[in-house]
Amino acid sequence: MLDIQKIRADFPILSQTVNGKPLVYFDNGATSQKPQIVIDAIEKYYQEINANIHRGVHTLSQLATDAYEVSRGKVQQHINAKFAHEVLFTSGTTHGINLVTNGFASILKPGDEIIVSSLEHHSNIVPWQMLCEKTGATLRVIPINEDGELILDAFDELLSEKTKVVTLNHISNALGIINPIKYIIEKAHAVGAAVLIDGAQAVPHLKPDVQDLDCDFYAFSGHKMCGPTGTGILYGKEEWLNKLPPYQGGGEMIKEVTFEKTTYADLPHKFEAGTPNIAGGIVLGTAIDYLNNIGFENIQKYENELLEYATKRLLEIEGLRIYGTGKNKASVVSFNIDGIHPYDIGSIIDKLGIAVRTGHHCAQPIMSFFCIPGTIRASFSFYNTKEEIDVMVEAVKKAQTMLS
Ligand code: C6P
């Protein structure tokens, strides 16, 4: 059992009022709030050990380097990567995916195929489209059904010896659907394709085991899991990271530079050119410790309760439709009300202190599938409460009355 009031006290922002009302923060899919321990750790880094890493022999540089590498080790353990050098620090999921697509530009040829799912965030569509333009490869798309679930028979049919990459999210940001990634990874590997999993929406809710999943790449953002913005991780299997060329050239990623020829540093440095977000990388480790102390089993159990409660309460509202009605879901409810634009509901409930996301959620193909301009998305975290859901439901009812 989680002591939610005690947990809420860890997050200073949650006791704020917004527009004169107590803040109800249901935009966790966009970014999570940060506990005091994370905020303090950022300050402590700048007050005590700020220095550039992997460069100086001086004490502060050593301390900062050690803290950065300790954090890499924490991430390695957290996702169960075989080696610490398979864990690359990035600025977020978008950076991680672009690093991979850039690498595949020297591998793919015309006629090769990349399979993406219909549930992708634009971050996991556009970089692959750009790669197709560069290489002449073709993008194929796994369709979804009315519940927002991937149609696996159609995926099986798309697979062939032409398939070189399969990529999809672990959890859909727009609908909350949890995808059967283990099945997909196994099938993709059977035809020799590499698999990239976009874990941006999964890591706040669960602990991915990259060895058990056997994915080739797993990208995620730190800011959605209580960490600072501008942090992220790309996990890549050693063999793949050795095969891919560097993403950016610069300091830190070289062994030797002459005007005739440059040789690259070993992993992970080959992919970490330039001065990174040092404080952010270190503090991502603090955020992971914080979440592990609460425990992902506890988080999942409680968030499932919130999901069930919110679904039941929202469906009491006449004319309300939920998108993403598949069985396997994370704590996200995406909905619309008959005849009302999602933006209008979002704006009115904001005045009542409630933060939800409205619009296409950077997943326009899903909105096209359902023939809607967007949805109202309430995404819950372990620090939210059923009472807050009640406040939102009443606010949505009020907005509906005002707009009808
Ligand atoms: N989704 C949302 O409100 P970055 O911006 O790089 O940290 O994450 C991009 C990204 C990639 N994949 C998925 C599945 C995502 O949900 C996101 C970010 C936020 O849904 C902001 S658009």
GROMACS .gro file of C-alpha atoms and ligand atoms in nm:
model
  426
    1MET     CA    1   0.000   0.000   0.000
    2LEU     CA    2   0.138   0.339  -0.097
    3ASP     CA    3   0.104   0.632   0.139
    4ILE     CA    4  -0.006   0.877  -0.129
    5GLN     CA    5  -0.022   1.181   0.098
    6LYS     CA    6   0.337   1.118   0.206
    7ILE     CA    7   0.441   1.075  -0.158
    8ARG     CA    8   0.260   1.395  -0.257
    9ALA     CA    9   0.456   1.584   0.007
   10ASP     CA   10   0.772   1.491  -0.187
   11PHE     CA   11   0.650   1.703  -0.482
   12PRO     CA   12   0.644   2.075  -0.390
   13ILE     CA   13   0.458   2.177  -0.707
   14LEU     CA   14   0.157   1.964  -0.614
   15SER     CA   15   0.062   2.192  -0.324
   16GLN     CA   16   0.031   2.494  -0.553
   17THR     CA   17  -0.286   2.662  -0.661
   18VAL     CA   18  -0.337   2.737  -1.029
   19ASN     CA   19  -0.596   2.994  -1.133
   20GLY     CA   20  -0.696   3.012  -0.769
   21LYS     CA   21  -0.771   2.638  -0.744
   22PRO     CA   22  -0.561   2.351  -0.609
   23LEU     CA   23  -0.352   2.212  -0.893
   24VAL     CA   24  -0.472   1.882  -1.037
   25TYR     CA   25  -0.186   1.769  -1.256
   26PHE     CA   26  -0.298   1.509  -1.510
   27ASP     CA   27  -0.044   1.587  -1.782
   28ASN     CA   28   0.211   1.332  -1.669
   29GLY     CA   29   0.237   1.187  -2.021
   30ALA     CA   30   0.389   1.517  -2.134
   31THR     CA   31   0.626   1.540  -1.839
   32SER     CA   32   0.619   1.421  -1.481
   33GLN     CA   33   0.660   1.644  -1.177
   34LYS     CA   34   0.987   1.631  -0.983
   35PRO     CA   35   1.033   1.526  -0.622
   36GLN     CA   36   1.231   1.750  -0.386
   37ILE     CA   37   1.514   1.497  -0.378
   38VAL     CA   38   1.566   1.549  -0.753
   39ILE     CA   39   1.544   1.928  -0.725
   40ASP     CA   40   1.795   1.920  -0.438
   41ALA     CA   41   2.034   1.692  -0.627
   42ILE     CA   42   2.053   1.941  -0.917
   43GLU     CA   43   2.140   2.222  -0.677
   44LYS     CA   44   2.393   2.004  -0.493
   45TYR     CA   45   2.570   1.916  -0.818
   46TYR     CA   46   2.618   2.283  -0.911
   47GLN     CA   47   2.710   2.384  -0.557
   48GLU     CA   48   2.961   2.108  -0.492
   49ILE     CA   49   3.107   1.923  -0.792
   50ASN     CA   50   3.032   2.116  -1.109
   51ALA     CA   51   3.312   2.044  -1.362
   52ASN     CA   52   3.344   1.896  -1.707
   53ILE     CA   53   3.365   1.517  -1.721
   54HIS     CA   54   3.607   1.266  -1.873
   55ARG     CA   55   3.856   1.547  -1.934
   56GLY     CA   56   4.034   1.681  -1.628
   57VAL     CA   57   4.271   1.523  -1.380
   58HIS     CA   58   4.156   1.771  -1.119
   59THR     CA   59   3.944   1.657  -0.827
   60LEU     CA   60   3.614   1.816  -0.924
   61SER     CA   61   3.633   1.671  -1.272
   62GLN     CA   62   3.698   1.327  -1.124
   63LEU     CA   63   3.406   1.364  -0.882
   64ALA     CA   64   3.170   1.474  -1.158
   65THR     CA   65   3.292   1.194  -1.388
   66ASP     CA   66   3.246   0.935  -1.115
   67ALA     CA   67   2.894   1.057  -1.036
   68TYR     CA   68   2.803   1.051  -1.407
   69GLU     CA   69   2.932   0.697  -1.449
   70VAL     CA   70   2.763   0.581  -1.128
   71SER     CA   71   2.439   0.708  -1.278
   72ARG     CA   72   2.506   0.517  -1.601
   73GLY     CA   73   2.553   0.206  -1.387
   74LYS     CA   74   2.221   0.270  -1.211
   75VAL     CA   75   2.045   0.292  -1.546
   76GLN     CA   76   2.220  -0.027  -1.661
   77GLN     CA   77   2.092  -0.211  -1.355
   78HIS     CA   78   1.749  -0.057  -1.380
   79ILE     CA   79   1.690  -0.175  -1.737
   80ASN     CA   80   1.906  -0.487  -1.694
   81ALA     CA   81   2.148  -0.407  -1.978
   82LYS     CA   82   2.435  -0.652  -2.008
   83PHE     CA   83   2.703  -0.381  -2.015
   84ALA     CA   84   2.720  -0.021  -1.888
   85HIS     CA   85   2.859   0.083  -2.228
   86GLU     CA   86   2.530  -0.020  -2.389
   87VAL     CA   87   2.369   0.272  -2.203
   88LEU     CA   88   2.407   0.603  -2.390
   89PHE     CA   89   2.310   0.934  -2.235
   90THR     CA   90   2.095   1.142  -2.469
   91SER     CA   91   1.881   1.451  -2.439
   92GLY     CA   92   1.564   1.243  -2.464
   93THR     CA   93   1.373   0.985  -2.665
   94THR     CA   94   1.377   1.199  -2.980
   95HIS     CA   95   1.757   1.224  -2.968
   96GLY     CA   96   1.792   0.848  -2.913
   97ILE     CA   97   1.572   0.759  -3.209
   98ASN     CA   98   1.749   1.005  -3.440
   99LEU     CA   99   2.085   0.862  -3.334
  100VAL     CA  100   1.968   0.520  -3.454
  101THR     CA  101   1.804   0.635  -3.777
  102ASN     CA  102   2.117   0.832  -3.862
  103GLY     CA  103   2.323   0.517  -3.812
  104PHE     CA  104   2.099   0.309  -4.034
  105ALA     CA  105   2.151   0.553  -4.322
  106SER     CA  106   2.475   0.373  -4.402
  107ILE     CA  107   2.317   0.026  -4.372
  108LEU     CA  108   1.983   0.038  -4.556
  109LYS     CA  109   1.944   0.011  -4.932
  110PRO     CA  110   1.660   0.076  -5.179
  111GLY     CA  111   1.404  -0.203  -5.148
  112ASP     CA  112   1.462  -0.253  -4.776
  113GLU     CA  113   1.161  -0.207  -4.551
  114ILE     CA  114   1.105  -0.045  -4.213
  115ILE     CA  115   0.791  -0.136  -4.019
  116VAL     CA  116   0.641   0.118  -3.779
  117SER     CA  117   0.310   0.101  -3.597
  118SER     CA  118   0.004   0.323  -3.641
  119LEU     CA  119   0.034   0.416  -3.274
  120GLU     CA  120   0.360   0.607  -3.301
  121HIS     CA  121   0.446   0.950  -3.169
  122HIS     CA  122   0.582   1.172  -3.449
  123SER     CA  123   0.929   1.120  -3.294
  124ASN     CA  124   0.912   0.759  -3.405
  125ILE     CA  125   0.769   0.830  -3.750
  126VAL     CA  126   0.944   1.134  -3.894
  127PRO     CA  127   1.308   1.020  -3.838
  128TRP     CA  128   1.226   0.690  -4.017
  129GLN     CA  129   1.061   0.878  -4.303
  130MET     CA  130   1.373   1.092  -4.333
  131LEU     CA  131   1.581   0.773  -4.338
  132CYS     CA  132   1.361   0.630  -4.616
  133GLU     CA  133   1.416   0.947  -4.818
  134LYS     CA  134   1.792   0.915  -4.776
  135THR     CA  135   1.820   0.543  -4.850
  136GLY     CA  136   1.528   0.452  -5.078
  137ALA     CA  137   1.389   0.217  -4.811
  138THR     CA  138   1.011   0.189  -4.774
  139LEU     CA  139   0.800   0.253  -4.464
  140ARG     CA  140   0.529  -0.006  -4.387
  141VAL     CA  141   0.270   0.050  -4.115
  142ILE     CA  142   0.103  -0.194  -3.872
  143PRO     CA  143  -0.268  -0.104  -3.862
  144ILE     CA  144  -0.487  -0.079  -3.549
  145ASN     CA  145  -0.843  -0.183  -3.469
  146GLU     CA  146  -1.123   0.030  -3.320
  147ASP     CA  147  -0.995  -0.043  -2.968
  148GLY     CA  148  -0.659   0.108  -3.062
  149GLU     CA  149  -0.479  -0.227  -3.054
  150LEU     CA  150  -0.227  -0.335  -3.314
  151ILE     CA  151  -0.359  -0.594  -3.561
  152LEU     CA  152  -0.098  -0.863  -3.519
  153ASP     CA  153  -0.209  -1.074  -3.817
  154ALA     CA  154  -0.145  -0.772  -4.037
  155PHE     CA  155   0.199  -0.729  -3.877
  156ASP     CA  156   0.281  -1.094  -3.950
  157GLU     CA  157   0.188  -1.035  -4.314
  158LEU     CA  158   0.405  -0.723  -4.341
  159LEU     CA  159   0.714  -0.913  -4.225
  160SER     CA  160   0.945  -1.049  -4.494
  161GLU     CA  161   1.313  -1.087  -4.572
  162LYS     CA  162   1.296  -0.722  -4.691
  163THR     CA  163   1.220  -0.607  -4.333
  164LYS     CA  164   1.535  -0.458  -4.185
  165VAL     CA  165   1.392  -0.262  -3.891
  166VAL     CA  166   1.075  -0.288  -3.684
  167THR     CA  167   1.001  -0.001  -3.448
  168LEU     CA  168   0.714   0.081  -3.217
  169ASN     CA  169   0.634   0.223  -2.880
  170HIS     CA  170   0.605   0.013  -2.567
  171ILE     CA  171   0.306   0.223  -2.457
  172SER     CA  172   0.109   0.461  -2.680
  173ASN     CA  173   0.121   0.820  -2.555
  174ALA     CA  174  -0.211   0.915  -2.711
  175LEU     CA  175  -0.419   0.612  -2.604
  176GLY     CA  176  -0.224   0.441  -2.326
  177ILE     CA  177  -0.235   0.104  -2.503
  178ILE     CA  178   0.047  -0.130  -2.396
  179ASN     CA  179   0.181  -0.304  -2.704
  180PRO     CA  180   0.277  -0.674  -2.718
  181ILE     CA  181   0.639  -0.587  -2.783
  182LYS     CA  182   0.783  -0.924  -2.684
  183TYR     CA  183   0.580  -1.098  -2.955
  184ILE     CA  184   0.678  -0.832  -3.207
  185ILE     CA  185   1.049  -0.848  -3.121
  186GLU     CA  186   1.051  -1.226  -3.155
  187LYS     CA  187   0.876  -1.220  -3.492
  188ALA     CA  188   1.098  -0.938  -3.622
  189HIS     CA  189   1.412  -1.124  -3.519
  190ALA     CA  190   1.288  -1.434  -3.699
  191VAL     CA  191   1.325  -1.244  -4.030
  192GLY     CA  192   1.656  -1.086  -3.921
  193ALA     CA  193   1.522  -0.735  -3.854
  194ALA     CA  194   1.652  -0.507  -3.579
  195VAL     CA  195   1.397  -0.371  -3.330
  196LEU     CA  196   1.384  -0.028  -3.170
  197ILE     CA  197   1.137   0.022  -2.886
  198ASP     CA  198   1.026   0.374  -2.798
  199GLY     CA  199   0.990   0.343  -2.423
  200ALA     CA  200   0.909   0.710  -2.354
  201GLN     CA  201   0.566   0.635  -2.203
  202ALA     CA  202   0.661   0.303  -2.048
  203VAL     CA  203   0.942   0.399  -1.810
  204PRO     CA  204   0.723   0.604  -1.574
  205HIS     CA  205   0.505   0.297  -1.518
  206LEU     CA  206   0.726  -0.009  -1.543
  207LYS     CA  207   1.081  -0.134  -1.532
  208PRO     CA  208   1.184  -0.258  -1.877
  209ASP     CA  209   1.418  -0.558  -1.888
  210VAL     CA  210   1.603  -0.513  -2.215
  211GLN     CA  211   1.769  -0.854  -2.200
  212ASP     CA  212   1.443  -1.032  -2.140
  213LEU     CA  213   1.272  -0.829  -2.414
  214ASP     CA  214   1.575  -0.895  -2.637
  215CYS     CA  215   1.519  -0.558  -2.815
  216ASP     CA  216   1.811  -0.412  -3.008
  217PHE     CA  217   1.743  -0.053  -2.901
  218TYR     CA  218   1.527   0.098  -2.627
  219ALA     CA  219   1.492   0.477  -2.610
  220PHE     CA  220   1.340   0.683  -2.330
  221SER     CA  221   1.331   1.027  -2.169
  222GLY     CA  222   1.432   1.113  -1.814
  223HIS     CA  223   1.179   1.393  -1.771
  224LYS     CA  224   0.881   1.159  -1.788
  225MET     CA  225   1.016   0.953  -1.496
  226CYS     CA  226   1.069   1.227  -1.237
  227GLY     CA  227   1.409   1.324  -1.383
  228PRO     CA  228   1.522   1.657  -1.528
  229THR     CA  229   1.429   1.774  -1.877
  230GLY     CA  230   1.699   1.734  -2.141
  231THR     CA  231   1.790   1.387  -2.019
  232GLY     CA  232   1.735   1.052  -2.179
  233ILE     CA  233   1.879   0.713  -2.249
  234LEU     CA  234   1.935   0.509  -2.557
  235TYR     CA  235   2.006   0.146  -2.482
  236GLY     CA  236   2.164  -0.039  -2.772
  237LYS     CA  237   2.300  -0.393  -2.793
  238GLU     CA  238   2.678  -0.381  -2.804
  239GLU     CA  239   2.696  -0.545  -3.144
  240TRP     CA  240   2.460  -0.287  -3.294
  241LEU     CA  241   2.633   0.010  -3.134
  242ASN     CA  242   2.964  -0.117  -3.269
  243LYS     CA  243   2.811  -0.149  -3.615
  244LEU     CA  244   2.651   0.197  -3.632
  245PRO     CA  245   2.860   0.502  -3.720
  246PRO     CA  246   2.875   0.793  -3.470
  247TYR     CA  247   2.584   1.036  -3.472
  248GLN     CA  248   2.778   1.355  -3.407
  249GLY     CA  249   3.146   1.436  -3.438
  250GLY     CA  250   3.330   1.639  -3.177
  251GLY     CA  251   3.513   1.625  -2.850
  252GLU     CA  252   3.492   1.314  -2.631
  253MET     CA  253   3.399   1.071  -2.910
  254ILE     CA  254   3.747   1.023  -3.060
  255LYS     CA  255   4.055   0.812  -2.994
  256GLU     CA  256   4.287   1.007  -3.220
  257VAL     CA  257   4.242   1.299  -3.458
  258THR     CA  258   4.474   1.393  -3.743
  259PHE     CA  259   4.384   1.582  -4.058
  260GLU     CA  260   4.426   1.258  -4.250
  261LYS     CA  261   4.213   1.029  -4.034
  262THR     CA  262   4.018   1.022  -3.710
  263THR     CA  263   3.956   0.708  -3.507
  264TYR     CA  264   3.658   0.685  -3.276
  265ALA     CA  265   3.643   0.622  -2.904
  266ASP     CA  266   3.506   0.300  -2.762
  267LEU     CA  267   3.147   0.269  -2.646
  268PRO     CA  268   2.968   0.455  -2.500
  269HIS     CA  269   3.182   0.764  -2.577
  270LYS     CA  270   3.164   0.712  -2.955
  271PHE     CA  271   2.802   0.833  -2.931
  272GLU     CA  272   2.849   1.103  -2.669
  273ALA     CA  273   3.015   1.393  -2.852
  274GLY     CA  274   3.048   1.725  -2.673
  275THR     CA  275   2.977   1.829  -2.316
  276PRO     CA  276   2.658   1.651  -2.210
  277ASN     CA  277   2.388   1.751  -1.962
  278ILE     CA  278   2.610   1.641  -1.674
  279ALA     CA  279   2.385   1.749  -1.388
  280GLY     CA  280   2.086   1.600  -1.568
  281GLY     CA  281   2.257   1.266  -1.627
  282ILE     CA  282   2.365   1.239  -1.265
  283VAL     CA  283   2.024   1.338  -1.133
  284LEU     CA  284   1.846   1.092  -1.360
  285GLY     CA  285   2.008   0.832  -1.135
  286THR     CA  286   1.853   1.004  -0.832
  287ALA     CA  287   1.510   0.992  -0.999
  288ILE     CA  288   1.549   0.621  -1.075
  289ASP     CA  289   1.644   0.554  -0.713
  290TYR     CA  290   1.339   0.749  -0.599
  291LEU     CA  291   1.104   0.546  -0.821
  292ASN     CA  292   1.263   0.217  -0.720
  293ASN     CA  293   1.219   0.306  -0.354
  294ILE     CA  294   0.847   0.344  -0.416
  295GLY     CA  295   0.857   0.024  -0.621
  296PHE     CA  296   0.725  -0.030  -0.971
  297GLU     CA  297   0.490  -0.308  -0.860
  298ASN     CA  298   0.328  -0.066  -0.616
  299ILE     CA  299   0.320   0.206  -0.880
  300GLN     CA  300   0.152  -0.019  -1.135
  301LYS     CA  301  -0.105  -0.154  -0.893
  302TYR     CA  302  -0.205   0.192  -0.775
  303GLU     CA  303  -0.207   0.348  -1.121
  304ASN     CA  304  -0.430   0.064  -1.246
  305GLU     CA  305  -0.676   0.154  -0.971
  306LEU     CA  306  -0.668   0.516  -1.086
  307LEU     CA  307  -0.721   0.409  -1.447
  308GLU     CA  308  -1.018   0.190  -1.358
  309TYR     CA  309  -1.174   0.458  -1.141
  310ALA     CA  310  -1.126   0.736  -1.396
  311THR     CA  311  -1.267   0.521  -1.677
  312LYS     CA  312  -1.576   0.435  -1.474
  313ARG     CA  313  -1.637   0.792  -1.358
  314LEU     CA  314  -1.581   0.952  -1.699
  315LEU     CA  315  -1.818   0.708  -1.867
  316GLU     CA  316  -2.095   0.843  -1.642
  317ILE     CA  317  -2.086   1.155  -1.860
  318GLU     CA  318  -2.337   1.142  -2.142
  319GLY     CA  319  -2.186   1.164  -2.490
  320LEU     CA  320  -1.834   1.089  -2.368
  321ARG     CA  321  -1.626   0.847  -2.573
  322ILE     CA  322  -1.295   0.698  -2.466
  323TYR     CA  323  -1.035   0.623  -2.733
  324GLY     CA  324  -0.806   0.330  -2.663
  325THR     CA  325  -1.042   0.072  -2.519
  326GLY     CA  326  -0.803  -0.222  -2.552
  327LYS     CA  327  -0.752  -0.445  -2.249
  328ASN     CA  328  -0.386  -0.386  -2.182
  329LYS     CA  329  -0.352  -0.021  -2.080
  330ALA     CA  330  -0.140   0.216  -1.876
  331SER     CA  331  -0.296   0.496  -1.669
  332VAL     CA  332  -0.399   0.720  -1.959
  333VAL     CA  333  -0.755   0.812  -2.058
  334SER     CA  334  -0.807   0.986  -2.390
  335PHE     CA  335  -1.160   1.107  -2.451
  336ASN     CA  336  -1.397   1.342  -2.630
  337ILE     CA  337  -1.747   1.465  -2.572
  338ASP     CA  338  -2.001   1.467  -2.854
  339GLY     CA  339  -2.011   1.794  -3.043
  340ILE     CA  340  -1.744   1.971  -2.831
  341HIS     CA  341  -1.388   2.048  -2.941
  342PRO     CA  342  -1.130   1.899  -2.700
  343TYR     CA  343  -0.949   2.234  -2.682
  344ASP     CA  344  -1.260   2.403  -2.540
  345ILE     CA  345  -1.293   2.148  -2.259
  346GLY     CA  346  -0.919   2.172  -2.187
  347SER     CA  347  -0.932   2.551  -2.165
  348ILE     CA  348  -1.230   2.559  -1.930
  349ILE     CA  349  -1.097   2.296  -1.692
  350ASP     CA  350  -0.759   2.474  -1.687
  351LYS     CA  351  -0.942   2.767  -1.532
  352LEU     CA  352  -1.043   2.523  -1.259
  353GLY     CA  353  -0.681   2.428  -1.191
  354ILE     CA  354  -0.678   2.104  -1.393
  355ALA     CA  355  -0.390   2.032  -1.628
  356VAL     CA  356  -0.468   1.786  -1.908
  357ARG     CA  357  -0.332   1.774  -2.260
  358THR     CA  358  -0.564   1.843  -2.552
  359GLY     CA  359  -0.496   1.801  -2.923
  360HIS     CA  360  -0.332   1.535  -3.138
  361HIS     CA  361  -0.060   1.452  -2.883
  362CYS     CA  362   0.203   1.444  -3.162
  363ALA     CA  363   0.029   1.134  -3.295
  364GLN     CA  364  -0.174   1.268  -3.588
  365PRO     CA  365  -0.214   0.930  -3.766
  366ILE     CA  366  -0.412   0.801  -3.465
  367MET     CA  367  -0.642   1.104  -3.481
  368SER     CA  368  -0.688   1.048  -3.856
  369PHE     CA  369  -0.780   0.685  -3.789
  370PHE     CA  370  -1.057   0.791  -3.549
  371CYS     CA  371  -1.152   1.090  -3.773
  372ILE     CA  372  -1.113   1.340  -3.488
  373PRO     CA  373  -0.907   1.658  -3.451
  374GLY     CA  374  -0.771   1.546  -3.115
  375THR     CA  375  -0.867   1.426  -2.770
  376ILE     CA  376  -0.856   1.535  -2.408
  377ARG     CA  377  -0.587   1.323  -2.245
  378ALA     CA  378  -0.568   1.270  -1.871
  379SER     CA  379  -0.250   1.081  -1.784
  380PHE     CA  380  -0.211   0.972  -1.423
  381SER     CA  381   0.090   0.920  -1.204
  382PHE     CA  382   0.137   0.745  -0.871
  383TYR     CA  383   0.105   1.082  -0.692
  384ASN     CA  384  -0.247   1.144  -0.823
  385THR     CA  385  -0.560   1.056  -0.629
  386LYS     CA  386  -0.918   0.943  -0.686
  387GLU     CA  387  -1.033   1.269  -0.529
  388GLU     CA  388  -0.850   1.457  -0.803
  389ILE     CA  389  -1.028   1.240  -1.061
  390ASP     CA  390  -1.360   1.340  -0.902
  391VAL     CA  391  -1.260   1.706  -0.934
  392MET     CA  392  -1.181   1.654  -1.303
  393VAL     CA  393  -1.507   1.470  -1.371
  394GLU     CA  394  -1.711   1.749  -1.213
  395ALA     CA  395  -1.512   2.009  -1.407
  396VAL     CA  396  -1.568   1.827  -1.736
  397LYS     CA  397  -1.943   1.808  -1.661
  398LYS     CA  398  -1.944   2.181  -1.591
  399ALA     CA  399  -1.759   2.252  -1.917
  400GLN     CA  400  -2.004   2.032  -2.106
  401THR     CA  401  -2.299   2.228  -1.966
  402MET     CA  402  -2.134   2.560  -2.054
  403LEU     CA  403  -2.051   2.452  -2.409
  404SER     CA  404  -2.374   2.270  -2.499
  405C6P     N1  405   0.538   1.269  -2.565
  405C6P     C1  406   0.335   1.366  -2.478
  405C6P     O1  407   0.270   1.458  -2.428
  405C6P     P1  408   1.091   1.367  -2.593
  405C6P     O2  409   1.020   1.492  -2.634
  405C6P     O3  410   1.210   1.339  -2.680
  405C6P     O4  411   1.121   1.362  -2.447
  405C6P     O5  412   0.985   1.247  -2.614
  405C6P     C2  413   0.925   1.228  -2.738
  405C6P     C3  414   0.828   1.115  -2.732
  405C6P     C4  415   0.854   1.000  -2.800
  405C6P     N2  416   0.773   0.892  -2.793
  405C6P     C5  417   0.662   0.894  -2.719
  405C6P     C6  418   0.576   0.772  -2.713
  405C6P     C7  419   0.628   1.009  -2.649
  405C6P     O6  420   0.517   1.011  -2.577
  405C6P     C8  421   0.711   1.124  -2.656
  405C6P     C9  422   0.674   1.251  -2.586
  405C6P    C10  423   0.485   1.380  -2.490
  405C6P     O7  424   0.281   1.264  -2.516
  405C6P    C11  425   0.524   1.514  -2.543
  405C6P     S1  426   0.485   1.535  -2.712
   0.00000   0.00000   0.00000
